XYZ file of C-alpha atoms in Angstrom:
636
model
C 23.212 -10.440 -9.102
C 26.695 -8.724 -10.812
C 29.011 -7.942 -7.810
C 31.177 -4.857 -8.397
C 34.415 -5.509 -7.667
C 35.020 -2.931 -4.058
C 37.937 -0.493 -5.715
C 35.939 0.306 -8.370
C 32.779 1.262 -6.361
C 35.099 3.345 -3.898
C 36.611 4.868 -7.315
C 33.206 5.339 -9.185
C 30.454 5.842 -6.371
C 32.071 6.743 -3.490
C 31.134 4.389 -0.535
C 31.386 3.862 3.622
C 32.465 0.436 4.371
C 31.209 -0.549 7.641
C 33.350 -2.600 10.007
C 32.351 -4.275 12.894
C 34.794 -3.285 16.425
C 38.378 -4.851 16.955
C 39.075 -4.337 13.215
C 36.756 -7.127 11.988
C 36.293 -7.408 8.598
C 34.300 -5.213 6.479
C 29.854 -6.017 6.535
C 28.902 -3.703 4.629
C 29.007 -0.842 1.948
C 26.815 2.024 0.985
C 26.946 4.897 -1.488
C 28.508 7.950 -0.075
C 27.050 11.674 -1.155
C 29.907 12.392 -3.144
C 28.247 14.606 -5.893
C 26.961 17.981 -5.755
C 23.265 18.727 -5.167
C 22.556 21.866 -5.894
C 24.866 21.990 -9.700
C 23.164 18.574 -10.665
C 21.508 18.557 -14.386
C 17.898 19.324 -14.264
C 15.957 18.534 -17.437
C 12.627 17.828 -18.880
C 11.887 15.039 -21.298
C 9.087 14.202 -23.453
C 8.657 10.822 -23.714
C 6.396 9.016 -26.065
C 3.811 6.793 -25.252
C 2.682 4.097 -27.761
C -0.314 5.197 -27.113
C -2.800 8.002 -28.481
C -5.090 8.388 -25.936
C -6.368 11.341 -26.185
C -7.390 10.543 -30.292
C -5.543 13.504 -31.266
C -3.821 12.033 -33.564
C -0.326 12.148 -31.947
C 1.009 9.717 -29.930
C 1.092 11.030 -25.859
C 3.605 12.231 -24.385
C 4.725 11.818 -20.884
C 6.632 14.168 -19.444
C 10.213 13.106 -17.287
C 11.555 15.886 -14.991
C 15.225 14.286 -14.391
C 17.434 15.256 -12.112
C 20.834 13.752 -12.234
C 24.900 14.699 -11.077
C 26.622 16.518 -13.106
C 30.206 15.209 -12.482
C 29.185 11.587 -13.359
C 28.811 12.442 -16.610
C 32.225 14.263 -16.816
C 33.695 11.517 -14.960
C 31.973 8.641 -17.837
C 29.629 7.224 -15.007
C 26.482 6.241 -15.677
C 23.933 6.063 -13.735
C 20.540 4.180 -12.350
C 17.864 5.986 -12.006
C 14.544 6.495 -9.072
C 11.490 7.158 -10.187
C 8.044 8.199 -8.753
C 5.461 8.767 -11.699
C 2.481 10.313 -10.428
C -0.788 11.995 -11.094
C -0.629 14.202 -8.288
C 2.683 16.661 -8.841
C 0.270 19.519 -9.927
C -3.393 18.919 -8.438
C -2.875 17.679 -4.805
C 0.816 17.399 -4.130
C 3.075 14.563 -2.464
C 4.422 13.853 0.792
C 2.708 14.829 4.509
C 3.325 18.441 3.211
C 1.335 18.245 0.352
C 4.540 19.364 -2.020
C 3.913 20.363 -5.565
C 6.502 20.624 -7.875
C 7.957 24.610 -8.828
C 9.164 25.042 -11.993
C 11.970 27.454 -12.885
C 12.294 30.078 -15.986
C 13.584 27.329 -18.564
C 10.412 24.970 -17.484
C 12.640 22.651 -15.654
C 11.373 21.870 -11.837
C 13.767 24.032 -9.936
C 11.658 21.945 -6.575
C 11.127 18.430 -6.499
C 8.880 17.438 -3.815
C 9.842 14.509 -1.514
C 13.419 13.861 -0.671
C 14.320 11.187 -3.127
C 16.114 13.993 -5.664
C 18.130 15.609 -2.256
C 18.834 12.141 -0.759
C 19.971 9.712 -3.348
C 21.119 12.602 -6.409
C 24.654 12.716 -4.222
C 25.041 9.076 -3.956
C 24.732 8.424 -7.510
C 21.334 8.218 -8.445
C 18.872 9.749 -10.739
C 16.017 10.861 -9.839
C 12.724 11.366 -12.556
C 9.608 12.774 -11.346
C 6.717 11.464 -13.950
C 3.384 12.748 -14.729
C 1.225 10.513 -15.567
C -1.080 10.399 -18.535
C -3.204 13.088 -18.881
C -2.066 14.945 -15.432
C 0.258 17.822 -15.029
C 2.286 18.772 -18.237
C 1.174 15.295 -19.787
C -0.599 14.776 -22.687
C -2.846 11.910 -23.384
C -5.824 11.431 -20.907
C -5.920 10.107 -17.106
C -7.613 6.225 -17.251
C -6.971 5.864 -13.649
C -5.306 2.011 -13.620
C -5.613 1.780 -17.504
C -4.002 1.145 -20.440
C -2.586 4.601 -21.096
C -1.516 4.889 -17.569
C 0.682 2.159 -17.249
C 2.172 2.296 -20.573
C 3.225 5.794 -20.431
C 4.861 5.156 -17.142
C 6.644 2.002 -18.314
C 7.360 4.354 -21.778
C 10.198 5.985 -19.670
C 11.490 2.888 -18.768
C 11.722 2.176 -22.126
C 13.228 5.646 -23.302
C 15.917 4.980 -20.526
C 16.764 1.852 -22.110
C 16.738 3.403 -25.582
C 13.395 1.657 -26.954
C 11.664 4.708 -27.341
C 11.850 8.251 -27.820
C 12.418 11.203 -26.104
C 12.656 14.959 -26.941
C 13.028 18.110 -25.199
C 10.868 21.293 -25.490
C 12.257 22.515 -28.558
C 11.725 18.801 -30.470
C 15.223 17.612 -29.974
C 15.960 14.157 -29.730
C 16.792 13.428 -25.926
C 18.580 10.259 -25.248
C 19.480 8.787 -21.217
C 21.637 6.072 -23.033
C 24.907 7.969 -22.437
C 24.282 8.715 -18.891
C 21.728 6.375 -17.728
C 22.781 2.401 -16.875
C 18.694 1.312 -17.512
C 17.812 0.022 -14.233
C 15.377 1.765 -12.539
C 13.922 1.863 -9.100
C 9.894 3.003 -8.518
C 8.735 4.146 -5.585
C 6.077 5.846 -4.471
C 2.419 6.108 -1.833
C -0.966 5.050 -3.153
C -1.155 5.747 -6.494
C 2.413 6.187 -6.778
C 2.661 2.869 -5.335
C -0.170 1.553 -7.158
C 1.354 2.519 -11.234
C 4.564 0.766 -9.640
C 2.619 -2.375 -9.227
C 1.201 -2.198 -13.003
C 4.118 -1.379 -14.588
C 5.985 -3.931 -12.330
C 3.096 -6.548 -13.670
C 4.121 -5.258 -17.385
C 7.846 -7.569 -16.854
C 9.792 -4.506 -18.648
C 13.348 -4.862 -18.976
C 15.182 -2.409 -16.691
C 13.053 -2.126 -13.699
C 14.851 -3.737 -11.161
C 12.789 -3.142 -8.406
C 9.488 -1.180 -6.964
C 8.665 0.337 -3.021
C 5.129 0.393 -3.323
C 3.884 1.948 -0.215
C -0.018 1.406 0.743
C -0.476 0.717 -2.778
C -3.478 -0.838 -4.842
C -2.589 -3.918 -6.239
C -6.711 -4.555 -7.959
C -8.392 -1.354 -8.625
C -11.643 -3.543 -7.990
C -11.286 -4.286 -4.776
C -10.074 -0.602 -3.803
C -13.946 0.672 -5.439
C -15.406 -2.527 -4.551
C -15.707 -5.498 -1.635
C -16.961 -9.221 -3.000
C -19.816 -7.575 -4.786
C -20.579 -4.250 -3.056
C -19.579 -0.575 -3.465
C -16.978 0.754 -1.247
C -18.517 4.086 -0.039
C -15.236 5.206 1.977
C -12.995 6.421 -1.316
C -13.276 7.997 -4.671
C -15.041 6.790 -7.601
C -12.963 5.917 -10.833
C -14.895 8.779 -12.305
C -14.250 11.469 -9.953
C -10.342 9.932 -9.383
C -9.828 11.101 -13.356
C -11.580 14.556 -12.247
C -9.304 15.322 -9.446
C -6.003 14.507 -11.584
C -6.780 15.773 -14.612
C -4.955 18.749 -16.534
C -6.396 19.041 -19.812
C -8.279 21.443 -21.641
C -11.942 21.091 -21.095
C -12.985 18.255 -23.485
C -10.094 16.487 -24.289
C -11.093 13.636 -22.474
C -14.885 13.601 -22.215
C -14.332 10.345 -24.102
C -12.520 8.595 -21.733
C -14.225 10.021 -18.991
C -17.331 8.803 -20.662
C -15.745 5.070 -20.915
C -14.620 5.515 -17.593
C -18.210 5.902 -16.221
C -19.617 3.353 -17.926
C -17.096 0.735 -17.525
C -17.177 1.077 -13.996
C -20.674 0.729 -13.198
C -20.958 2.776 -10.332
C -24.777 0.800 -9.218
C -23.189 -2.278 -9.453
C -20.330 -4.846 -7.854
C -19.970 -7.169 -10.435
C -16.460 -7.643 -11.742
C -16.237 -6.666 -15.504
C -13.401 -6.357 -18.303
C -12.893 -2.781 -16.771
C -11.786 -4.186 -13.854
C -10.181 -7.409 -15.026
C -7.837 -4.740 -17.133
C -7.124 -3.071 -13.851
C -6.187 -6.036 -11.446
C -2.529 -6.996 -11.747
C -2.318 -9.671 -9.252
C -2.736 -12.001 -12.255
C 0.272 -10.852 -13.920
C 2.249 -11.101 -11.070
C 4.311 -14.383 -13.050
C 5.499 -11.505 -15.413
C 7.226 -9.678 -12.660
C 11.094 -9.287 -13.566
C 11.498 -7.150 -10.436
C 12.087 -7.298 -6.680
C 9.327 -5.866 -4.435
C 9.598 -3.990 -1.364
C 6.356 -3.536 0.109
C 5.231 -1.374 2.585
C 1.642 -1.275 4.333
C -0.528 -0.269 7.420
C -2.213 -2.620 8.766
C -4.830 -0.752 9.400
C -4.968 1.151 6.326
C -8.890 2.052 5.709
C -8.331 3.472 2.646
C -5.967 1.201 0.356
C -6.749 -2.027 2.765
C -4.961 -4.996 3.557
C -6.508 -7.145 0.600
C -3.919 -5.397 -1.664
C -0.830 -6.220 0.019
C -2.030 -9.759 0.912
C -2.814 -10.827 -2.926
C -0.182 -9.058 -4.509
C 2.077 -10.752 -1.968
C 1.132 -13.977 -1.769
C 1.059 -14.173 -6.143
C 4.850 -12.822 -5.590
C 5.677 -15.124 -3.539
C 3.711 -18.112 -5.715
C 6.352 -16.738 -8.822
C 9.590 -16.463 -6.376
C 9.857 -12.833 -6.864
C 12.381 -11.423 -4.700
C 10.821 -9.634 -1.910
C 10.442 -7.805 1.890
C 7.653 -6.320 3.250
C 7.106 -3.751 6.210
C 3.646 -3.456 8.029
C 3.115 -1.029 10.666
C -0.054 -0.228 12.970
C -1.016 2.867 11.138
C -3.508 3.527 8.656
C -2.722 5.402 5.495
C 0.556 6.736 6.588
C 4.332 6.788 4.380
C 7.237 5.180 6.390
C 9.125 8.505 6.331
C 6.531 9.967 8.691
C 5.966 6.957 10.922
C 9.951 5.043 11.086
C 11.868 8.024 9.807
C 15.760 7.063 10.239
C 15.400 3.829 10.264
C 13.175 3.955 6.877
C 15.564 6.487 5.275
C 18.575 3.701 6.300
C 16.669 0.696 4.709
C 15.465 2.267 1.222
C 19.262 3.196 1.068
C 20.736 -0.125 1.222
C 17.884 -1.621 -0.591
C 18.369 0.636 -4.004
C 22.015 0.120 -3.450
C 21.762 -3.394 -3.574
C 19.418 -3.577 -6.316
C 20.539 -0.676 -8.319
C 23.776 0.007 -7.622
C 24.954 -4.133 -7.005
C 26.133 -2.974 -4.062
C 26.235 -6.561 -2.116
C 25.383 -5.336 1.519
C 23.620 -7.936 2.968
C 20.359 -6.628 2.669
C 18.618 -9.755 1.037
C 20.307 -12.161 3.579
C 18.292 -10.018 6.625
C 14.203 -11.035 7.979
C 11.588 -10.515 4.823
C 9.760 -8.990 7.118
C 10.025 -6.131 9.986
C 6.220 -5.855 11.865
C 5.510 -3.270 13.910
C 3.302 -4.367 17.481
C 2.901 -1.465 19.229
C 3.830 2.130 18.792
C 7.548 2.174 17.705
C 8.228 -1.591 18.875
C 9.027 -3.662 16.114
C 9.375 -7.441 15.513
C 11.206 -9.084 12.413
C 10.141 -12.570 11.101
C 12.670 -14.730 8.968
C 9.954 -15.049 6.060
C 6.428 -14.112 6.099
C 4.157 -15.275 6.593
C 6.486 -17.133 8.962
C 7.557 -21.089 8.588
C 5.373 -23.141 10.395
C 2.008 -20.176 10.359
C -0.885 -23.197 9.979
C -4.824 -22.791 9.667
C -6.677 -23.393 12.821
C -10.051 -24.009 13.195
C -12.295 -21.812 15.562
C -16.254 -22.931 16.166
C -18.649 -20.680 17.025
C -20.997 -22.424 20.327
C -23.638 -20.956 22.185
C -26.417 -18.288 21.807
C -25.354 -16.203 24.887
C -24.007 -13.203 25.170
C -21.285 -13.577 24.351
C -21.119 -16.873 22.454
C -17.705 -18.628 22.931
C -14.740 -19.117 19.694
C -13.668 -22.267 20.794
C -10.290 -23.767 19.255
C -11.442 -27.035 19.677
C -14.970 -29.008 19.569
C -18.171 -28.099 17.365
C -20.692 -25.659 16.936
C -24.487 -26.128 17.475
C -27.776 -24.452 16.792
C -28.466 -21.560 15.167
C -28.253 -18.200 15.239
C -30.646 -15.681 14.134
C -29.411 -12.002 13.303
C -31.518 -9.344 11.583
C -30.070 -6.279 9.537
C -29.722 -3.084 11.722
C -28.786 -0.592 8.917
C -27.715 2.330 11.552
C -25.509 -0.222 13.191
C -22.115 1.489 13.294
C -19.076 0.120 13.866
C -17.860 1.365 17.488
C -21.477 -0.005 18.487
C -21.306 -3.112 16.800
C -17.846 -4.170 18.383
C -18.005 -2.335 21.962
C -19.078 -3.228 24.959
C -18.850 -7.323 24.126
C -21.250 -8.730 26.956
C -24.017 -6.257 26.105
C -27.511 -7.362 23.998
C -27.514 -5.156 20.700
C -30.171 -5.777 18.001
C -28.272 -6.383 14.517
C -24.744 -7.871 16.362
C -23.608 -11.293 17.314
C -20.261 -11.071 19.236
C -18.136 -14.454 19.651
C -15.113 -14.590 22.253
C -12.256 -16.726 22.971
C -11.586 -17.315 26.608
C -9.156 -14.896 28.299
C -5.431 -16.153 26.181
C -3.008 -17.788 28.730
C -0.100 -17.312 25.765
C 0.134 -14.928 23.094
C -1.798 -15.973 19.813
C -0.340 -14.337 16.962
C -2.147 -14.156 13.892
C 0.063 -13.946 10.528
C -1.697 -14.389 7.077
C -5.404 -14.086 5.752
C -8.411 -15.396 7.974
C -11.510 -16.879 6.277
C -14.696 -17.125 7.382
C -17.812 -19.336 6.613
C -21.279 -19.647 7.370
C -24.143 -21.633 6.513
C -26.640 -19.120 6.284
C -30.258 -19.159 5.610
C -31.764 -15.474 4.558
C -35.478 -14.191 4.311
C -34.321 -11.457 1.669
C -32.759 -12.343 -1.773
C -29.827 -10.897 -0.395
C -27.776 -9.116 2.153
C -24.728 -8.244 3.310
C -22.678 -10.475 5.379
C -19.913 -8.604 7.639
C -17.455 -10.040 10.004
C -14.592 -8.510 12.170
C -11.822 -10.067 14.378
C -11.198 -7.684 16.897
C -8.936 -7.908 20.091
C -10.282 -7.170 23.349
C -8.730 -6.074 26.040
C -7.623 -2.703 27.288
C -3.773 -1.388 26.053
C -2.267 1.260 24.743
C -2.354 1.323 20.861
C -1.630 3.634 17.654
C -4.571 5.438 17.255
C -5.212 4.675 13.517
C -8.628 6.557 13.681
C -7.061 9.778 14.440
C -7.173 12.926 11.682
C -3.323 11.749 10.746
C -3.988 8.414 11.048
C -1.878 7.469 13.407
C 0.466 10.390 13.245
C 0.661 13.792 14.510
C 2.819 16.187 12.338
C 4.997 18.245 14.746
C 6.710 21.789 14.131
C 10.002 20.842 14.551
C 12.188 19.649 11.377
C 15.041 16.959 10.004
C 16.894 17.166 7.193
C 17.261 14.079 4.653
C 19.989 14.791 2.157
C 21.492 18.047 0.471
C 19.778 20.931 -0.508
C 20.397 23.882 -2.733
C 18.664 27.527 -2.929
C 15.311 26.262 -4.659
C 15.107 22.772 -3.011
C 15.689 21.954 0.681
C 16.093 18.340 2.495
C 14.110 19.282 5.972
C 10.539 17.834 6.451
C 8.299 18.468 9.327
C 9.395 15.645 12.182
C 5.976 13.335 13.155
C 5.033 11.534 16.520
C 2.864 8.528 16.697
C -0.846 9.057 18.160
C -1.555 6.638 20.416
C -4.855 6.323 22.625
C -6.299 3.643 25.578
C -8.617 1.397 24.856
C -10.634 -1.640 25.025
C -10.369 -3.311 22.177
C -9.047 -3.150 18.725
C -10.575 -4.149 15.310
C -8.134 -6.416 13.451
C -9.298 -7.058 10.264
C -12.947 -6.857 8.668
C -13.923 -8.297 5.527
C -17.595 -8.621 3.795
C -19.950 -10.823 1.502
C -23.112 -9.497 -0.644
C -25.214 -12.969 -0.544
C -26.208 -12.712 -3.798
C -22.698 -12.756 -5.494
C -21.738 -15.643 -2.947
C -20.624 -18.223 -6.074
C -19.673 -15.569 -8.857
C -18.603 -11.971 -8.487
C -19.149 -11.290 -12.584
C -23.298 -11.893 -11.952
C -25.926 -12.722 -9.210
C -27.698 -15.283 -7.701
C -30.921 -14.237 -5.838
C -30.787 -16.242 -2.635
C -34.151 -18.852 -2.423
C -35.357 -17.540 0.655
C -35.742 -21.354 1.884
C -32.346 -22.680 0.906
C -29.323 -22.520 3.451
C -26.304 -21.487 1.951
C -22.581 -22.336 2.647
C -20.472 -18.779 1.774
C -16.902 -18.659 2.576
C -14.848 -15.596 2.363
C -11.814 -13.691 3.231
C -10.981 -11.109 5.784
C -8.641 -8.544 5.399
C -4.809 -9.823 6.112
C -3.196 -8.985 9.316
C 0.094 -10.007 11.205
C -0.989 -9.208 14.455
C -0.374 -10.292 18.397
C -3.467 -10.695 20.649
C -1.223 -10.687 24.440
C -2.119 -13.165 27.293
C -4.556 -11.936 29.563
C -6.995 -10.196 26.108
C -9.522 -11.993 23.861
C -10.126 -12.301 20.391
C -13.275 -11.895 19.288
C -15.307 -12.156 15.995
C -18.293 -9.987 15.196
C -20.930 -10.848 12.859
C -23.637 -8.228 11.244
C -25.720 -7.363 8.423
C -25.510 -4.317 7.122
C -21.927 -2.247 7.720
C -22.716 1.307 6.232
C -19.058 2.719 7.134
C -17.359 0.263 4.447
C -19.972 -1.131 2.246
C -22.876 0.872 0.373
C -25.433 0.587 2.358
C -27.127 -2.818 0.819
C -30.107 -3.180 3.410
C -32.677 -5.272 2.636
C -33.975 -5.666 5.790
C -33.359 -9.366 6.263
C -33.371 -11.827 8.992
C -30.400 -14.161 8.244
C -30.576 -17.473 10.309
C -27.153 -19.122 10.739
C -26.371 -22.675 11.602
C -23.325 -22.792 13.953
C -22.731 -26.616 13.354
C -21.865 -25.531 9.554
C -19.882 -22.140 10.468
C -15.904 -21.746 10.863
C -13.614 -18.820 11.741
C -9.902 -20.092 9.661
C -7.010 -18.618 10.807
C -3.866 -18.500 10.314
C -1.597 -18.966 13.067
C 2.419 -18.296 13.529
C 3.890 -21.176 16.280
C 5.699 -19.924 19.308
C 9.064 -18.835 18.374
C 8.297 -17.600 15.028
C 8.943 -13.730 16.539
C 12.042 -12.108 17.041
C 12.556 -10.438 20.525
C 10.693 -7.509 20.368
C 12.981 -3.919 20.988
C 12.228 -0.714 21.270
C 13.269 1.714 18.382
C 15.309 4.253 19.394
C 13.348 7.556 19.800
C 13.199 8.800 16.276
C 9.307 10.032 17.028
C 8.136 10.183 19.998
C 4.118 9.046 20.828
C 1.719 11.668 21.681
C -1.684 10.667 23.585
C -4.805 11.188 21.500
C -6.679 13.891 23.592
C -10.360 13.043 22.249
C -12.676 10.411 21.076
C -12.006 7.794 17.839
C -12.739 10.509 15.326
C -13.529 9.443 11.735
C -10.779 9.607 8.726
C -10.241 12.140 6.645
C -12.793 11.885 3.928
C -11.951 10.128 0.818
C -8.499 11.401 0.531
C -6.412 8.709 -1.416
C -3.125 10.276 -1.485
């Protein structure tokens, strides 16, 4: 990358060098907040999309609410620019506070939410706040993972760069060419994080890099789970609903296309999906990727990060990747300081070519317990291999056996009303509709870093059924209560501030503490298989109700620990109402155990950094009640 030459970044940007003690030599540098907040330039640009997607005749327009320093562009400075397009800056808000955005008298947003704008604005950055299609002040219409989504997003890009064009409320030509250097930086949560991806998969010049943060990476497999509906979040269909801002009508077309082309009664993978799933673009990725996910994120789940990052890594894109023990939750509200710290010297580096070290540090940070993190050189780490587990015995439990074979068979019938906490609890009891395998008690820690697999040779007396497994860790400990209403976090009253403010637009956010709760075991990953889409996920195959069937398929990824002195256990059902539409069939599915194999991927001994305690930036807070269920179907 260019290397600035250190006098003129102290002239132009204002920096802190670092030095280690005894006058060492300089390690680092970061952008100082040398501009002023609260006078920066506020303005709102039109940007046009090439699209008309709202057949009006006119080409969409997208708006751009900029907010950028003032004194760089007396002083000839240009500079890059942060953005977070979104659907949500009018409808549902962003951030654990739900922020919307406030507009001032001239229509320019007088609040941003988030702290991007008060954070990086001082240091030199730009900040742009984009609706997307459809949503907000946006014309066009929502396609939720389309087309017209992604291209309106990447249009402002493009206007940055001075490919397209831009005008201000009155029909002015607006161009960012004078102040704007063209790189760009997107960030943003779940959808956010999700349009980052796709316009990421696009390969447009200028975006340097994307944060996508619990973020979809194939809209299929967020609606959908090897050939069955995923009950837990929002349909395509009612997605455009929530987000959308136009007058009634203007989109009853797409939302018409949008109903149909998702087949809500069906699984299959379609063209509608296909043109929603950028993990096969990820070759055409000109940017680095930061990527940030819980690992126990029920709503976006672990499949996203694990394609999108292995296909990254498969093209050499230059990456990192954070994943913590909550569920849905932004890094601001679960690793505060230490978050806020990191983004910093990333967008320096990549924005800024600010050469602080940043890339030479572990890909990956992992968090094992509540505020204990681990860091791993690469990830999965060098040396993680694929070991074989058997599944032996009939008993209760059965034994997962790292070595030897498995034998006889194994007959499990569906038990629709099986839920989860009954299917996994209570290991060593008979319950009609569960099998539970176990490993004996682990003299070492087994660490599990990458995507497990599972097959079984299965014989079933229905045409189909659903096939569910989970790896789960048993053992009693203290762990972040992902289940909780905040999943995982508990929003306190107390409050930090992150960056300047000014009269309209303050830097303090509500401080968090992590939820954490006893208990016997955990589930680590879960993953599914509807029989009759076992060799093709585009059609079915009715299952002969005499054949045994080999099916192999994926769990959900995980870099997790299981500590001597626990288990790890796999669960097999049937039916698994909590994450799959219900798909009974009320079969009796026979499964030979010399045929069956748990894969999984396993880190060697050494692969872990010493673990250390953060410093208290949050501290935990005991979950005073029973696992309580998520929050509904909220994807933000």
């Amino acid at each position: 990358m260019r290397r600035i030459p250190l006098l003129c970044v102290l002239a132009l940007l204002g920096t802190t060098v670092l030095a280690t003690p005894a006058n060492a030599a300089p390690v680092a540098l970061l952008s100082d907040p040398i501009y002023d907040y609260a006078t920066a330039i506020r303005e709102t640009v039109y940007v046009e999309s090439p699209l008309d997607n709202d057949g009006d005749g006119i080409r969409d327009k997208i708006v751009a609410d900029v907010i950028r320093p003032r004194e760089a562009v007396a002083a000839g400075v240009k500079v890059p620019v942060i953005m977070d397009a979104s659907p949500y800056y009018q409808c549902c808000g962003r951030g654990n506070e739900s922020e919307k955005k406030v507009y001032a008298a001239d229509g320019t947003v007088s609040k941003f939410p988030l702290y991007y704008d008060n954070y990086f604005v001082p240091r030199g950055y730009a900040f742009i706040a984009a609706d997307l299609s459809g949503t907000s002040r946006s014309t066009g219409c929502e396609d939720v993972g389309g087309t017209a989504e992604v291209q309106g997003a990447k249009a402002v890009i493009d206007w940055l760069n001075g490919r397209v064009t831009g005008r201000n409320a009155a029909g002015a030509v607006v161009s960012a060419t004078g102040w704007s250097t063209g790189k760009v930086g997107m960030i943003g949560k779940s959808w956010d994080g999700t349009v980052a991806n796709g316009v990421a998969a696009t390969g447009v010049p200028g975006l340097a890099t994307i944060v996508p943060i619990g973020a979809i990476s194939s809209w299929y497999d967020y609606n959908r789970a090897n050939g069955m509906v995923n009950p837990r979040v929002s349909s395509v269909p009612s997605l455009h609903s929530l987000v959308n801002s136009r007058p009634s009508g203007t989109c009853s077309a797409v939302a018409s296309a949008l109903s149909s082309g998702h087949a809500a009664s069906t699984g299959n993978y379609n063209s509608f999906w296909a043109a929603r799933n950028f993990v096969p673009a990820a070759a055409s990725v000109r940017a680095s990727v930061f990527v940030v996910h819980g690992q126990n994120d029920l709503n976006v789940q672990g499949v996203h990060f694990g394609q999108w990052w292995d296909a990254l890594a498969a093209n050499n894109v230059p990456r990192k990747i954070w994943l913590a023990q909550e569920g849905h939750v932004d890094p601001f509200d679960f690793r505060r300081a230490t978050w806020v710290s990191t983004l910093h010297r990333w967008f320096d580096y990549w924005l800024l070519g600010i050469d602080n070290g940043i890339m030479g540090e572990p890909m990956a940070d992992v968090e094992r317990a509540a505020d204990v993190w681990q860091t791993s050189t690469l990830w999965p780490p060098s040396g993680t291999a694929t070991a074989n587990y058997v599944l032996q015995g009939t008993g209760n439990p059965g034994t997962l056996a790292s070595s030897g074979a498995g034998s006889g068979s194994l007959s499990l019938t569906d038990a629709p009303s099986l839920s989860e906490a009954n299917a996994v609890s209570s290991p060593t009891t008979a319950r009609t509709g569960r099998k539970v395998y176990q490993t004996p008690v682990l003299t070492s820690d087994l660490r599990i870093s990458g995507t497990p697999t599972i097959t079984l040779r299965v014989r079933s007396s229905k045409a189909t059924t659903t096939l569910t497994a989970k790896l789960v860790a048993y053992g009693t400990a203290t762990r972040v209560n992902y289940r909780s209403s905040g999943e995982g976090i508990s929003t306190l009253t107390t409050q930090s501030c992150w960056g300047s403010s000014s009269s309209t637009d303050d830097a303090c956010y509500k401080d968090t503490a992590k939820v954490v709760s006893s208990a016997a075991y955990q589930v680590l990953s879960r993953g599914w298989m509807d029989g009759q889409h076992r060799d093709s996920l585009t059609a079915t195959n009715p299952m002969n109700t005499s054949t045994y069937y080999t099916i192999t398929w994926k769990l959900r990824p995980i870099d997790q620990v299981i500590p001597a002195g626990q288990r790890l256990g796999l669960v097999l059902t049937l039916t698994d109402p909590e994450f799959v539409t219900a798909h009974s069939t009320g079969a009796t599915v026979t499964v030979d155990l010399a045929g069956s194999v748990l894969k999984l991927p396993i880190a060697p001994a050494g692969a872990l950094a010493a673990p250390s305690a953060l410093t208290a930036e949050t501290p935990s807070v005991i979950y005073d009640g029973t696992v309580s269920p998520l929050a509904g179907t909220r994807f933000q």
